PDB file of C-alpha atoms in Angstrom:
ATOM      1  CA  UNK A 716       0.000   0.000   0.000  1.00  0.00           C
ATOM      2  CA  UNK A 717       0.933   3.614  -0.360  1.00  0.00           C
ATOM      3  CA  UNK A 718       3.030   4.957   2.471  1.00  0.00           C
ATOM      4  CA  UNK A 719       1.423   7.652   4.576  1.00  0.00           C
ATOM      5  CA  UNK A 720       3.227  10.988   4.196  1.00  0.00           C
ATOM      6  CA  UNK A 721       4.963  12.151   7.356  1.00  0.00           C
ATOM      7  CA  UNK A 722       3.682  15.413   8.809  1.00  0.00           C
ATOM      8  CA  UNK A 723       5.965  18.377   8.266  1.00  0.00           C
ATOM      9  CA  UNK A 724       7.844  18.897  11.560  1.00  0.00           C
ATOM     10  CA  UNK A 725       7.352  22.334  13.039  1.00  0.00           C
ATOM     11  CA  UNK A 726       4.439  23.214  10.739  1.00  0.00           C
ATOM     12  CA  UNK A 727       2.172  23.995  13.704  1.00  0.00           C
ATOM     13  CA  UNK A 728       4.772  26.339  15.196  1.00  0.00           C
ATOM     14  CA  UNK A 729       5.200  28.037  11.798  1.00  0.00           C
ATOM     15  CA  UNK A 730       1.436  28.588  11.666  1.00  0.00           C
ATOM     16  CA  UNK A 731       1.623  30.104  15.159  1.00  0.00           C
ATOM     17  CA  UNK A 732       4.374  32.544  14.143  1.00  0.00           C
ATOM     18  CA  UNK A 733       2.420  33.473  11.004  1.00  0.00           C
ATOM     19  CA  UNK A 734      -0.701  34.028  13.121  1.00  0.00           C
ATOM     20  CA  UNK A 735       1.239  36.260  15.542  1.00  0.00           C
ATOM     21  CA  UNK A 736       2.629  38.272  12.625  1.00  0.00           C
ATOM     22  CA  UNK A 737      -0.824  38.798  11.069  1.00  0.00           C
ATOM     23  CA  UNK A 738      -2.312  39.897  14.416  1.00  0.00           C
ATOM     24  CA  UNK A 739       0.596  42.327  14.934  1.00  0.00           C
ATOM     25  CA  UNK A 740       0.239  43.873  11.460  1.00  0.00           C
ATOM     26  CA  UNK A 741      -3.519  44.259  12.060  1.00  0.00           C
ATOM     27  CA  UNK A 742      -2.699  46.089  15.304  1.00  0.00           C
ATOM     28  CA  UNK A 743      -0.255  48.339  13.426  1.00  0.00           C
ATOM     29  CA  UNK A 744      -2.941  49.279  10.883  1.00  0.00           C
ATOM     30  CA  UNK A 745      -5.275  50.041  13.786  1.00  0.00           C
ATOM     31  CA  UNK A 746      -2.698  52.488  15.133  1.00  0.00           C
ATOM     32  CA  UNK A 747      -2.467  54.102  11.692  1.00  0.00           C
ATOM     33  CA  UNK A 748      -6.221  54.779  11.430  1.00  0.00           C
ATOM     34  CA  UNK A 749      -6.889  58.423  12.258  1.00  0.00           C
ATOM     35  CA  UNK A 750     -10.637  59.035  12.267  1.00  0.00           C
ATOM     36  CA  UNK A 751     -12.410  55.803  13.254  1.00  0.00           C
ATOM     37  CA  UNK A 752     -13.533  54.878  16.770  1.00  0.00           C
ATOM     38  CA  UNK A 753     -12.295  51.566  18.181  1.00  0.00           C
ATOM     39  CA  UNK A 754     -15.907  50.365  18.545  1.00  0.00           C
ATOM     40  CA  UNK A 755     -16.511  50.912  14.814  1.00  0.00           C
ATOM     41  CA  UNK A 756     -13.345  48.963  13.954  1.00  0.00           C
ATOM     42  CA  UNK A 757     -14.632  46.122  16.143  1.00  0.00           C
ATOM     43  CA  UNK A 758     -17.975  46.210  14.284  1.00  0.00           C
ATOM     44  CA  UNK A 759     -16.198  45.768  10.941  1.00  0.00           C
ATOM     45  CA  UNK A 760     -14.187  42.883  12.387  1.00  0.00           C
ATOM     46  CA  UNK A 761     -17.432  41.192  13.503  1.00  0.00           C
ATOM     47  CA  UNK A 762     -18.910  41.561  10.009  1.00  0.00           C
ATOM     48  CA  UNK A 763     -15.897  39.802   8.494  1.00  0.00           C
ATOM     49  CA  UNK A 764     -16.169  36.973  11.021  1.00  0.00           C
ATOM     50  CA  UNK A 765     -19.881  36.511  10.338  1.00  0.00           C
ATOM     51  CA  UNK A 766     -19.222  36.313   6.586  1.00  0.00           C
ATOM     52  CA  UNK A 767     -16.559  33.663   7.196  1.00  0.00           C
ATOM     53  CA  UNK A 768     -18.487  31.553   9.717  1.00  0.00           C
ATOM     54  CA  UNK A 769     -21.926  31.543   8.060  1.00  0.00           C
ATOM     55  CA  UNK A 770     -21.008  29.051   5.275  1.00  0.00           C
ATOM     56  CA  UNK A 771     -19.447  26.778   7.900  1.00  0.00           C
ATOM     57  CA  UNK A 772     -22.628  26.773  10.002  1.00  0.00           C
ATOM     58  CA  UNK A 773     -24.672  25.839   6.944  1.00  0.00           C
ATOM     59  CA  UNK A 774     -22.209  23.133   5.858  1.00  0.00           C
ATOM     60  CA  UNK A 775     -21.963  21.481   9.299  1.00  0.00           C
ATOM     61  CA  UNK A 776     -25.700  21.980  10.008  1.00  0.00           C
ATOM     62  CA  UNK A 777     -25.051  23.239  13.520  1.00  0.00           C
ATOM     63  CA  UNK A 778     -27.996  25.648  13.603  1.00  0.00           C
ATOM     64  CA  UNK A 779     -27.696  29.244  14.749  1.00  0.00           C
ATOM     65  CA  UNK A 780     -28.651  28.953  18.442  1.00  0.00           C
ATOM     66  CA  UNK A 781     -26.922  25.809  19.684  1.00  0.00           C
ATOM     67  CA  UNK A 782     -28.074  23.295  22.339  1.00  0.00           C
ATOM     68  CA  UNK A 783     -30.640  24.714  24.779  1.00  0.00           C
ATOM     69  CA  UNK A 784     -28.560  24.004  27.866  1.00  0.00           C
ATOM     70  CA  UNK A 785     -25.510  25.756  26.388  1.00  0.00           C
ATOM     71  CA  UNK A 786     -27.062  28.941  25.015  1.00  0.00           C
ATOM     72  CA  UNK A 787     -26.507  30.998  28.162  1.00  0.00           C
ATOM     73  CA  UNK A 788     -22.811  30.045  28.130  1.00  0.00           C
ATOM     74  CA  UNK A 789     -22.575  30.893  24.431  1.00  0.00           C
ATOM     75  CA  UNK A 790     -24.205  34.261  25.075  1.00  0.00           C
ATOM     76  CA  UNK A 791     -21.661  35.172  27.765  1.00  0.00           C
ATOM     77  CA  UNK A 792     -18.862  33.812  25.576  1.00  0.00           C
ATOM     78  CA  UNK A 793     -19.983  36.170  22.808  1.00  0.00           C
ATOM     79  CA  UNK A 794     -20.508  39.128  25.135  1.00  0.00           C
ATOM     80  CA  UNK A 795     -17.194  38.792  26.981  1.00  0.00           C
ATOM     81  CA  UNK A 796     -15.240  37.953  23.826  1.00  0.00           C
ATOM     82  CA  UNK A 797     -16.538  40.976  21.915  1.00  0.00           C
ATOM     83  CA  UNK A 798     -16.013  43.201  24.970  1.00  0.00           C
ATOM     84  CA  UNK A 799     -12.394  42.035  25.121  1.00  0.00           C
ATOM     85  CA  UNK A 800     -11.958  42.945  21.438  1.00  0.00           C
ATOM     86  CA  UNK A 801     -13.410  46.466  21.807  1.00  0.00           C
ATOM     87  CA  UNK A 802     -11.325  47.227  24.913  1.00  0.00           C
ATOM     88  CA  UNK A 803      -8.153  45.910  23.280  1.00  0.00           C
ATOM     89  CA  UNK A 804      -8.687  48.023  20.158  1.00  0.00           C
ATOM     90  CA  UNK A 805      -9.210  51.074  22.369  1.00  0.00           C
ATOM     91  CA  UNK A 806      -5.974  50.290  24.236  1.00  0.00           C
ATOM     92  CA  UNK A 807      -4.093  49.998  20.920  1.00  0.00           C
ATOM     93  CA  UNK A 808      -5.313  53.454  19.897  1.00  0.00           C
ATOM     94  CA  UNK A 809      -4.360  55.361  23.070  1.00  0.00           C
ATOM     95  CA  UNK A 810      -1.121  53.692  24.250  1.00  0.00           C
ATOM     96  CA  UNK A 811       2.058  52.290  22.668  1.00  0.00           C
ATOM     97  CA  UNK A 812       1.485  49.174  20.571  1.00  0.00           C
ATOM     98  CA  UNK A 813       4.072  47.097  22.442  1.00  0.00           C
ATOM     99  CA  UNK A 814       2.688  48.072  25.875  1.00  0.00           C
ATOM    100  CA  UNK A 815      -0.876  47.021  25.011  1.00  0.00           C
ATOM    101  CA  UNK A 816       0.335  43.773  23.406  1.00  0.00           C
ATOM    102  CA  UNK A 817       2.413  42.832  26.446  1.00  0.00           C
ATOM    103  CA  UNK A 818      -0.503  43.352  28.841  1.00  0.00           C
ATOM    104  CA  UNK A 819      -2.713  41.023  26.774  1.00  0.00           C
ATOM    105  CA  UNK A 820      -0.208  38.222  27.336  1.00  0.00           C
ATOM    106  CA  UNK A 821      -1.135  38.081  31.005  1.00  0.00           C
ATOM    107  CA  UNK A 822      -4.273  36.229  29.845  1.00  0.00           C
ATOM    108  CA  UNK A 823      -2.956  32.648  30.539  1.00  0.00           C
ATOM    109  CA  UNK A 824      -2.104  33.636  34.114  1.00  0.00           C
ATOM    110  CA  UNK A 825      -5.546  35.099  34.807  1.00  0.00           C
ATOM    111  CA  UNK A 826      -7.155  32.133  33.058  1.00  0.00           C
ATOM    112  CA  UNK A 827      -5.506  29.788  35.588  1.00  0.00           C
ATOM    113  CA  UNK A 828      -6.757  31.958  38.450  1.00  0.00           C
ATOM    114  CA  UNK A 829     -10.347  32.102  37.148  1.00  0.00           C
ATOM    115  CA  UNK A 830     -10.340  28.368  36.368  1.00  0.00           C
ATOM    116  CA  UNK A 831      -9.316  27.726  39.979  1.00  0.00           C
ATOM    117  CA  UNK A 832     -12.181  29.918  41.247  1.00  0.00           C
ATOM    118  CA  UNK A 833     -14.984  28.764  38.934  1.00  0.00           C
ATOM    119  CA  UNK A 834     -13.933  25.332  37.649  1.00  0.00           C
ATOM    120  CA  UNK A 835     -12.106  24.113  40.785  1.00  0.00           C
ATOM    121  CA  UNK A 836      -8.951  23.432  38.773  1.00  0.00           C
ATOM    122  CA  UNK A 837      -5.648  23.056  40.615  1.00  0.00           C
ATOM    123  CA  UNK A 838      -3.835  26.309  41.471  1.00  0.00           C
ATOM    124  CA  UNK A 839      -0.323  25.765  42.842  1.00  0.00           C
ATOM    125  CA  UNK A 840       2.319  28.019  44.366  1.00  0.00           C
ATOM    126  CA  UNK A 841       3.980  28.128  40.935  1.00  0.00           C
ATOM    127  CA  UNK A 842       0.762  29.566  39.485  1.00  0.00           C
ATOM    128  CA  UNK A 843       0.727  32.200  42.242  1.00  0.00           C
ATOM    129  CA  UNK A 844       4.342  33.086  41.431  1.00  0.00           C
ATOM    130  CA  UNK A 845       3.513  33.465  37.727  1.00  0.00           C
ATOM    131  CA  UNK A 846       0.533  35.681  38.634  1.00  0.00           C
ATOM    132  CA  UNK A 847       2.791  37.947  40.717  1.00  0.00           C
ATOM    133  CA  UNK A 848       5.269  38.123  37.823  1.00  0.00           C
ATOM    134  CA  UNK A 849       2.461  39.155  35.454  1.00  0.00           C
ATOM    135  CA  UNK A 850       1.190  41.840  37.847  1.00  0.00           C
ATOM    136  CA  UNK A 851       4.764  43.157  38.227  1.00  0.00           C
ATOM    137  CA  UNK A 852       5.051  43.401  34.445  1.00  0.00           C
ATOM    138  CA  UNK A 853       1.807  45.362  34.187  1.00  0.00           C
ATOM    139  CA  UNK A 854       2.949  47.756  36.943  1.00  0.00           C
ATOM    140  CA  UNK A 855       6.240  48.385  35.100  1.00  0.00           C
ATOM    141  CA  UNK A 856       4.286  49.252  31.948  1.00  0.00           C
ATOM    142  CA  UNK A 857       1.604  51.370  33.665  1.00  0.00           C
ATOM    143  CA  UNK A 858       4.141  53.109  35.951  1.00  0.00           C
ATOM    144  CA  UNK A 859       1.649  54.616  38.431  1.00  0.00           C
ATOM    145  CA  UNK A 860       2.842  58.028  39.719  1.00  0.00           C
ATOM    146  CA  UNK A 861       2.640  57.012  43.393  1.00  0.00           C
ATOM    147  CA  UNK A 862       5.448  54.500  42.685  1.00  0.00           C
ATOM    148  CA  UNK A 863       7.392  56.142  39.837  1.00  0.00           C
ATOM    149  CA  UNK A 864       6.865  59.846  40.512  1.00  0.00           C
ATOM    150  CA  UNK A 865       4.796  62.451  38.688  1.00  0.00           C
ATOM    151  CA  UNK A 866       7.034  62.686  35.576  1.00  0.00           C
ATOM    152  CA  UNK A 867       6.505  59.542  33.500  1.00  0.00           C
ATOM    153  CA  UNK A 868       8.460  59.360  30.226  1.00  0.00           C
ATOM    154  CA  UNK A 869       8.201  57.166  27.121  1.00  0.00           C
ATOM    155  CA  UNK A 870       4.408  57.224  26.742  1.00  0.00           C
ATOM    156  CA  UNK A 871       2.159  58.364  23.900  1.00  0.00           C
ATOM    157  CA  UNK A 872       0.165  61.514  24.582  1.00  0.00           C
ATOM    158  CA  UNK A 873      -0.887  62.265  28.141  1.00  0.00           C
ATOM    159  CA  UNK A 874      -0.463  59.983  31.137  1.00  0.00           C
ATOM    160  CA  UNK A 875      -4.260  60.060  31.554  1.00  0.00           C
ATOM    161  CA  UNK A 876      -4.695  58.368  28.147  1.00  0.00           C
ATOM    162  CA  UNK A 877      -1.908  55.926  28.985  1.00  0.00           C
ATOM    163  CA  UNK A 878      -3.671  54.986  32.216  1.00  0.00           C
ATOM    164  CA  UNK A 879      -7.031  54.602  30.442  1.00  0.00           C
ATOM    165  CA  UNK A 880      -5.377  52.357  27.852  1.00  0.00           C
ATOM    166  CA  UNK A 881      -3.754  50.270  30.573  1.00  0.00           C
ATOM    167  CA  UNK A 882      -7.079  49.795  32.389  1.00  0.00           C
ATOM    168  CA  UNK A 883      -8.772  48.903  29.081  1.00  0.00           C
ATOM    169  CA  UNK A 884      -6.029  46.367  28.238  1.00  0.00           C
ATOM    170  CA  UNK A 885      -6.303  44.734  31.693  1.00  0.00           C
ATOM    171  CA  UNK A 886     -10.114  44.596  31.429  1.00  0.00           C
ATOM    172  CA  UNK A 887      -9.735  43.110  27.937  1.00  0.00           C
ATOM    173  CA  UNK A 888      -7.374  40.459  29.292  1.00  0.00           C
ATOM    174  CA  UNK A 889      -9.765  39.525  32.116  1.00  0.00           C
ATOM    175  CA  UNK A 890     -12.662  39.303  29.637  1.00  0.00           C
ATOM    176  CA  UNK A 891     -10.598  37.090  27.329  1.00  0.00           C
ATOM    177  CA  UNK A 892      -9.600  34.863  30.254  1.00  0.00           C
ATOM    178  CA  UNK A 893     -13.256  34.574  31.290  1.00  0.00           C
ATOM    179  CA  UNK A 894     -14.115  33.568  27.718  1.00  0.00           C
ATOM    180  CA  UNK A 895     -11.574  30.729  27.826  1.00  0.00           C
ATOM    181  CA  UNK A 896     -13.005  29.506  31.137  1.00  0.00           C
ATOM    182  CA  UNK A 897     -16.509  29.482  29.598  1.00  0.00           C
ATOM    183  CA  UNK A 898     -15.227  27.549  26.564  1.00  0.00           C
ATOM    184  CA  UNK A 899     -13.666  24.988  28.910  1.00  0.00           C
ATOM    185  CA  UNK A 900     -16.999  24.679  30.705  1.00  0.00           C
ATOM    186  CA  UNK A 901     -18.837  24.122  27.415  1.00  0.00           C
ATOM    187  CA  UNK A 902     -16.200  21.653  26.193  1.00  0.00           C
ATOM    188  CA  UNK A 903     -16.644  19.917  22.839  1.00  0.00           C
ATOM    189  CA  UNK A 904     -20.451  19.846  23.043  1.00  0.00           C
ATOM    190  CA  UNK A 905     -20.641  22.999  20.885  1.00  0.00           C
ATOM    191  CA  UNK A 906     -19.040  23.349  17.445  1.00  0.00           C
ATOM    192  CA  UNK A 907     -16.189  25.830  17.119  1.00  0.00           C
ATOM    193  CA  UNK A 908     -17.976  27.731  14.333  1.00  0.00           C
ATOM    194  CA  UNK A 909     -21.045  28.236  16.528  1.00  0.00           C
ATOM    195  CA  UNK A 910     -18.886  29.740  19.260  1.00  0.00           C
ATOM    196  CA  UNK A 911     -17.400  32.250  16.804  1.00  0.00           C
ATOM    197  CA  UNK A 912     -20.898  32.978  15.432  1.00  0.00           C
ATOM    198  CA  UNK A 913     -22.125  34.072  18.875  1.00  0.00           C
ATOM    199  CA  UNK A 914     -18.967  36.127  19.288  1.00  0.00           C
ATOM    200  CA  UNK A 915     -19.516  37.952  15.989  1.00  0.00           C
ATOM    201  CA  UNK A 916     -23.301  38.459  16.210  1.00  0.00           C
ATOM    202  CA  UNK A 917     -23.404  39.666  19.814  1.00  0.00           C
ATOM    203  CA  UNK A 918     -20.310  41.774  19.188  1.00  0.00           C
ATOM    204  CA  UNK A 919     -21.871  43.434  16.132  1.00  0.00           C
ATOM    205  CA  UNK A 920     -25.153  44.154  17.958  1.00  0.00           C
ATOM    206  CA  UNK A 921     -23.293  45.584  20.949  1.00  0.00           C
ATOM    207  CA  UNK A 922     -21.002  47.699  18.764  1.00  0.00           C
ATOM    208  CA  UNK A 923     -23.901  49.153  16.736  1.00  0.00           C
ATOM    209  CA  UNK A 924     -25.787  50.092  19.927  1.00  0.00           C
ATOM    210  CA  UNK A 925     -22.652  51.641  21.443  1.00  0.00           C
ATOM    211  CA  UNK A 926     -21.906  53.623  18.275  1.00  0.00           C
ATOM    212  CA  UNK A 927     -25.401  55.131  18.196  1.00  0.00           C
ATOM    213  CA  UNK A 928     -25.192  56.005  21.903  1.00  0.00           C
ATOM    214  CA  UNK A 929     -21.747  57.590  21.421  1.00  0.00           C
ATOM    215  CA  UNK A 930     -22.829  59.160  18.105  1.00  0.00           C
ATOM    216  CA  UNK A 931     -19.636  57.853  16.495  1.00  0.00           C
ATOM    217  CA  UNK A 932     -21.089  55.863  13.566  1.00  0.00           C
ATOM    218  CA  UNK A 933     -19.529  57.205  10.343  1.00  0.00           C
ATOM    219  CA  UNK A 934     -17.469  55.985   7.436  1.00  0.00           C
ATOM    220  CA  UNK A 935     -13.883  57.264   7.496  1.00  0.00           C
ATOM    221  CA  UNK A 936     -13.339  60.262   5.224  1.00  0.00           C
ATOM    222  CA  UNK A 937      -9.937  59.092   4.023  1.00  0.00           C
ATOM    223  CA  UNK A 938      -9.733  56.276   1.467  1.00  0.00           C
ATOM    224  CA  UNK A 939      -6.596  54.983   3.198  1.00  0.00           C
ATOM    225  CA  UNK A 940      -8.509  54.422   6.446  1.00  0.00           C
ATOM    226  CA  UNK A 941     -11.152  52.415   4.576  1.00  0.00           C
ATOM    227  CA  UNK A 942      -8.427  50.181   3.150  1.00  0.00           C
ATOM    228  CA  UNK A 943      -6.985  49.760   6.639  1.00  0.00           C
ATOM    229  CA  UNK A 944     -10.416  48.716   7.964  1.00  0.00           C
ATOM    230  CA  UNK A 945     -10.690  45.983   5.327  1.00  0.00           C
ATOM    231  CA  UNK A 946      -7.114  44.824   5.971  1.00  0.00           C
ATOM    232  CA  UNK A 947      -7.717  44.675   9.742  1.00  0.00           C
ATOM    233  CA  UNK A 948     -10.716  42.422   9.153  1.00  0.00           C
ATOM    234  CA  UNK A 949      -8.828  40.163   6.724  1.00  0.00           C
ATOM    235  CA  UNK A 950      -5.631  39.982   8.804  1.00  0.00           C
ATOM    236  CA  UNK A 951      -7.553  39.312  12.026  1.00  0.00           C
ATOM    237  CA  UNK A 952      -9.463  36.545  10.302  1.00  0.00           C
ATOM    238  CA  UNK A 953      -6.281  35.083   8.823  1.00  0.00           C
ATOM    239  CA  UNK A 954      -4.553  35.169  12.198  1.00  0.00           C
ATOM    240  CA  UNK A 955      -7.447  33.307  13.799  1.00  0.00           C
ATOM    241  CA  UNK A 956      -7.491  30.672  11.030  1.00  0.00           C
ATOM    242  CA  UNK A 957      -3.746  29.970  11.284  1.00  0.00           C
ATOM    243  CA  UNK A 958      -3.903  29.847  15.093  1.00  0.00           C
ATOM    244  CA  UNK A 959      -6.739  27.313  14.866  1.00  0.00           C
ATOM    245  CA  UNK A 960      -4.775  25.215  12.350  1.00  0.00           C
ATOM    246  CA  UNK A 961      -1.731  25.347  14.629  1.00  0.00           C
ATOM    247  CA  UNK A 962      -3.743  24.041  17.588  1.00  0.00           C
ATOM    248  CA  UNK A 963      -5.105  21.215  15.400  1.00  0.00           C
ATOM    249  CA  UNK A 964      -1.661  19.787  14.570  1.00  0.00           C
ATOM    250  CA  UNK A 965       0.464  20.905  17.531  1.00  0.00           C
ATOM    251  CA  UNK A 966       0.151  20.643  21.312  1.00  0.00           C
ATOM    252  CA  UNK A 967      -1.240  23.657  23.136  1.00  0.00           C
ATOM    253  CA  UNK A 968       1.917  24.182  25.255  1.00  0.00           C
ATOM    254  CA  UNK A 969       4.390  24.888  22.422  1.00  0.00           C
ATOM    255  CA  UNK A 970       1.760  26.996  20.620  1.00  0.00           C
ATOM    256  CA  UNK A 971       1.213  29.142  23.735  1.00  0.00           C
ATOM    257  CA  UNK A 972       4.960  29.670  24.117  1.00  0.00           C
ATOM    258  CA  UNK A 973       5.457  30.498  20.433  1.00  0.00           C
ATOM    259  CA  UNK A 974       2.578  33.000  20.572  1.00  0.00           C
ATOM    260  CA  UNK A 975       4.856  35.278  22.604  1.00  0.00           C
ATOM    261  CA  UNK A 976       6.386  36.139  19.210  1.00  0.00           C
ATOM    262  CA  UNK A 977       3.457  38.558  19.037  1.00  0.00           C
ATOM    263  CA  UNK A 978       5.308  40.693  21.605  1.00  0.00           C
ATOM    264  CA  UNK A 979       8.519  40.589  19.529  1.00  0.00           C
ATOM    265  CA  UNK A 980       6.669  41.618  16.360  1.00  0.00           C
ATOM    266  CA  UNK A 981       4.900  44.420  18.256  1.00  0.00           C
ATOM    267  CA  UNK A 982       8.236  45.869  19.422  1.00  0.00           C
ATOM    268  CA  UNK A 983       9.744  45.634  15.911  1.00  0.00           C
ATOM    269  CA  UNK A 984       6.730  47.211  14.158  1.00  0.00           C
ATOM    270  CA  UNK A 985       6.499  49.967  16.762  1.00  0.00           C
ATOM    271  CA  UNK A 986      10.130  50.957  16.198  1.00  0.00           C
ATOM    272  CA  UNK A 987      10.090  50.643  12.377  1.00  0.00           C
ATOM    273  CA  UNK A 988       6.719  52.185  11.491  1.00  0.00           C
ATOM    274  CA  UNK A 989       5.631  54.250  14.513  1.00  0.00           C
ATOM    275  CA  UNK A 990       9.057  55.709  15.409  1.00  0.00           C
ATOM    276  CA  UNK A 991       8.462  55.014  19.083  1.00  0.00           C
ATOM    277  CA  UNK A 992      11.340  53.447  21.003  1.00  0.00           C
ATOM    278  CA  UNK A 993      10.204  51.348  24.002  1.00  0.00           C
ATOM    279  CA  UNK A 994      11.563  52.342  27.402  1.00  0.00           C
ATOM    280  CA  UNK A 995      13.539  49.994  29.618  1.00  0.00           C
ATOM    281  CA  UNK A 996      10.486  49.890  31.916  1.00  0.00           C
ATOM    282  CA  UNK A 997       8.441  48.462  29.037  1.00  0.00           C
ATOM    283  CA  UNK A 998      11.175  45.936  28.193  1.00  0.00           C
ATOM    284  CA  UNK A 999      11.369  44.852  31.837  1.00  0.00           C
ATOM    285  CA  UNK A1000       7.587  44.546  32.034  1.00  0.00           C
ATOM    286  CA  UNK A1001       7.572  42.527  28.807  1.00  0.00           C
ATOM    287  CA  UNK A1002      10.170  40.103  30.191  1.00  0.00           C
ATOM    288  CA  UNK A1003       8.122  39.601  33.368  1.00  0.00           C
ATOM    289  CA  UNK A1004       4.892  38.983  31.444  1.00  0.00           C
ATOM    290  CA  UNK A1005       6.488  36.688  28.851  1.00  0.00           C
ATOM    291  CA  UNK A1006       8.219  34.690  31.614  1.00  0.00           C
ATOM    292  CA  UNK A1007       4.937  34.244  33.500  1.00  0.00           C
ATOM    293  CA  UNK A1008       3.030  33.337  30.318  1.00  0.00           C
ATOM    294  CA  UNK A1009       5.660  30.800  29.199  1.00  0.00           C
ATOM    295  CA  UNK A1010       5.897  29.349  32.705  1.00  0.00           C
ATOM    296  CA  UNK A1011       2.131  28.855  32.866  1.00  0.00           C
ATOM    297  CA  UNK A1012       2.085  27.251  29.399  1.00  0.00           C
ATOM    298  CA  UNK A1013       4.971  24.893  30.202  1.00  0.00           C
ATOM    299  CA  UNK A1014       3.366  23.769  33.468  1.00  0.00           C
ATOM    300  CA  UNK A1015       0.048  23.031  31.770  1.00  0.00           C
ATOM    301  CA  UNK A1016       1.841  21.246  28.931  1.00  0.00           C
ATOM    302  CA  UNK A1017       3.766  18.997  31.349  1.00  0.00           C
ATOM    303  CA  UNK A1018       0.578  18.328  33.315  1.00  0.00           C
ATOM    304  CA  UNK A1019      -1.304  17.260  30.158  1.00  0.00           C
ATOM    305  CA  UNK A1020       1.585  14.990  29.090  1.00  0.00           C
ATOM    306  CA  UNK A1021       1.657  13.407  32.547  1.00  0.00           C
ATOM    307  CA  UNK A1022      -2.102  12.758  32.462  1.00  0.00           C
ATOM    308  CA  UNK A1023      -1.795  11.234  28.979  1.00  0.00           C
ATOM    309  CA  UNK A1024       0.895   8.821  30.203  1.00  0.00           C
ATOM    310  CA  UNK A1025      -1.249   7.822  33.193  1.00  0.00           C
ATOM    311  CA  UNK A1026      -4.140   7.006  30.872  1.00  0.00           C
ATOM    312  CA  UNK A1027      -1.867   4.803  28.776  1.00  0.00           C
ATOM    313  CA  UNK A1028      -0.832   2.881  31.885  1.00  0.00           C
TER     314      UNK A1028
END
């Protein structure tokens, strides 16, 4: 018989790096947009996701509402996921790209904490140490005046905007971590496409309502901004597709570690295209957050490997 072709080694990690690069470029384009509110950008992103997911829902015949017992979880998954997106886009617009990206990488640490609270998963002293590392990294990036004095350098615009962006990025991270906990609770009983469908539909409805309340709904005047909006939608979608493919052929631990390349790309793009050199405080905060994120991923990876071996025995 024909020999089965061996899988390309490292393909999953390559997909992860490609996904991180696409997400970083989308964030760069978001920084370049001049006259569009972050909520409107999020609405366009939701439209792209709906257009992508709809054929999949029809093909797999999943329906549009999901199992009755899971709909409340899907609703909160959509609400929290879309909230995380809006807050993150706002953070990208008002603070340095690298700073906002670094703060989002505290998500694995907060996911472990929330899973311990709501799902009764194990939370060890190592997890506590990684949480403290992540909080230290965020403090180094935020640089509150009561610790670092009243003159804070190396930020974009006013310190007030920097602080608002930091709070938005932290809230986005907590919302994203809550979303992951909900997805763990739901498990494999709900199709992946249906989960994204809730995320896109609820996000679009919420964004439209918010835009009318804020009176910010308008097409950008500049043709360049319109192109950027389309590219953000396409790049965000591409990043999500490649990340999903990576998780299908590679273990979650190495993928989580390799995703920290997002931070590296954010620093490079910020220096090359935004002419904003990161401060040593930001670099130190990034090292703390990346160390805590990698440590959390490695521990979970080893734990899953250990459980797999026990099942084999």
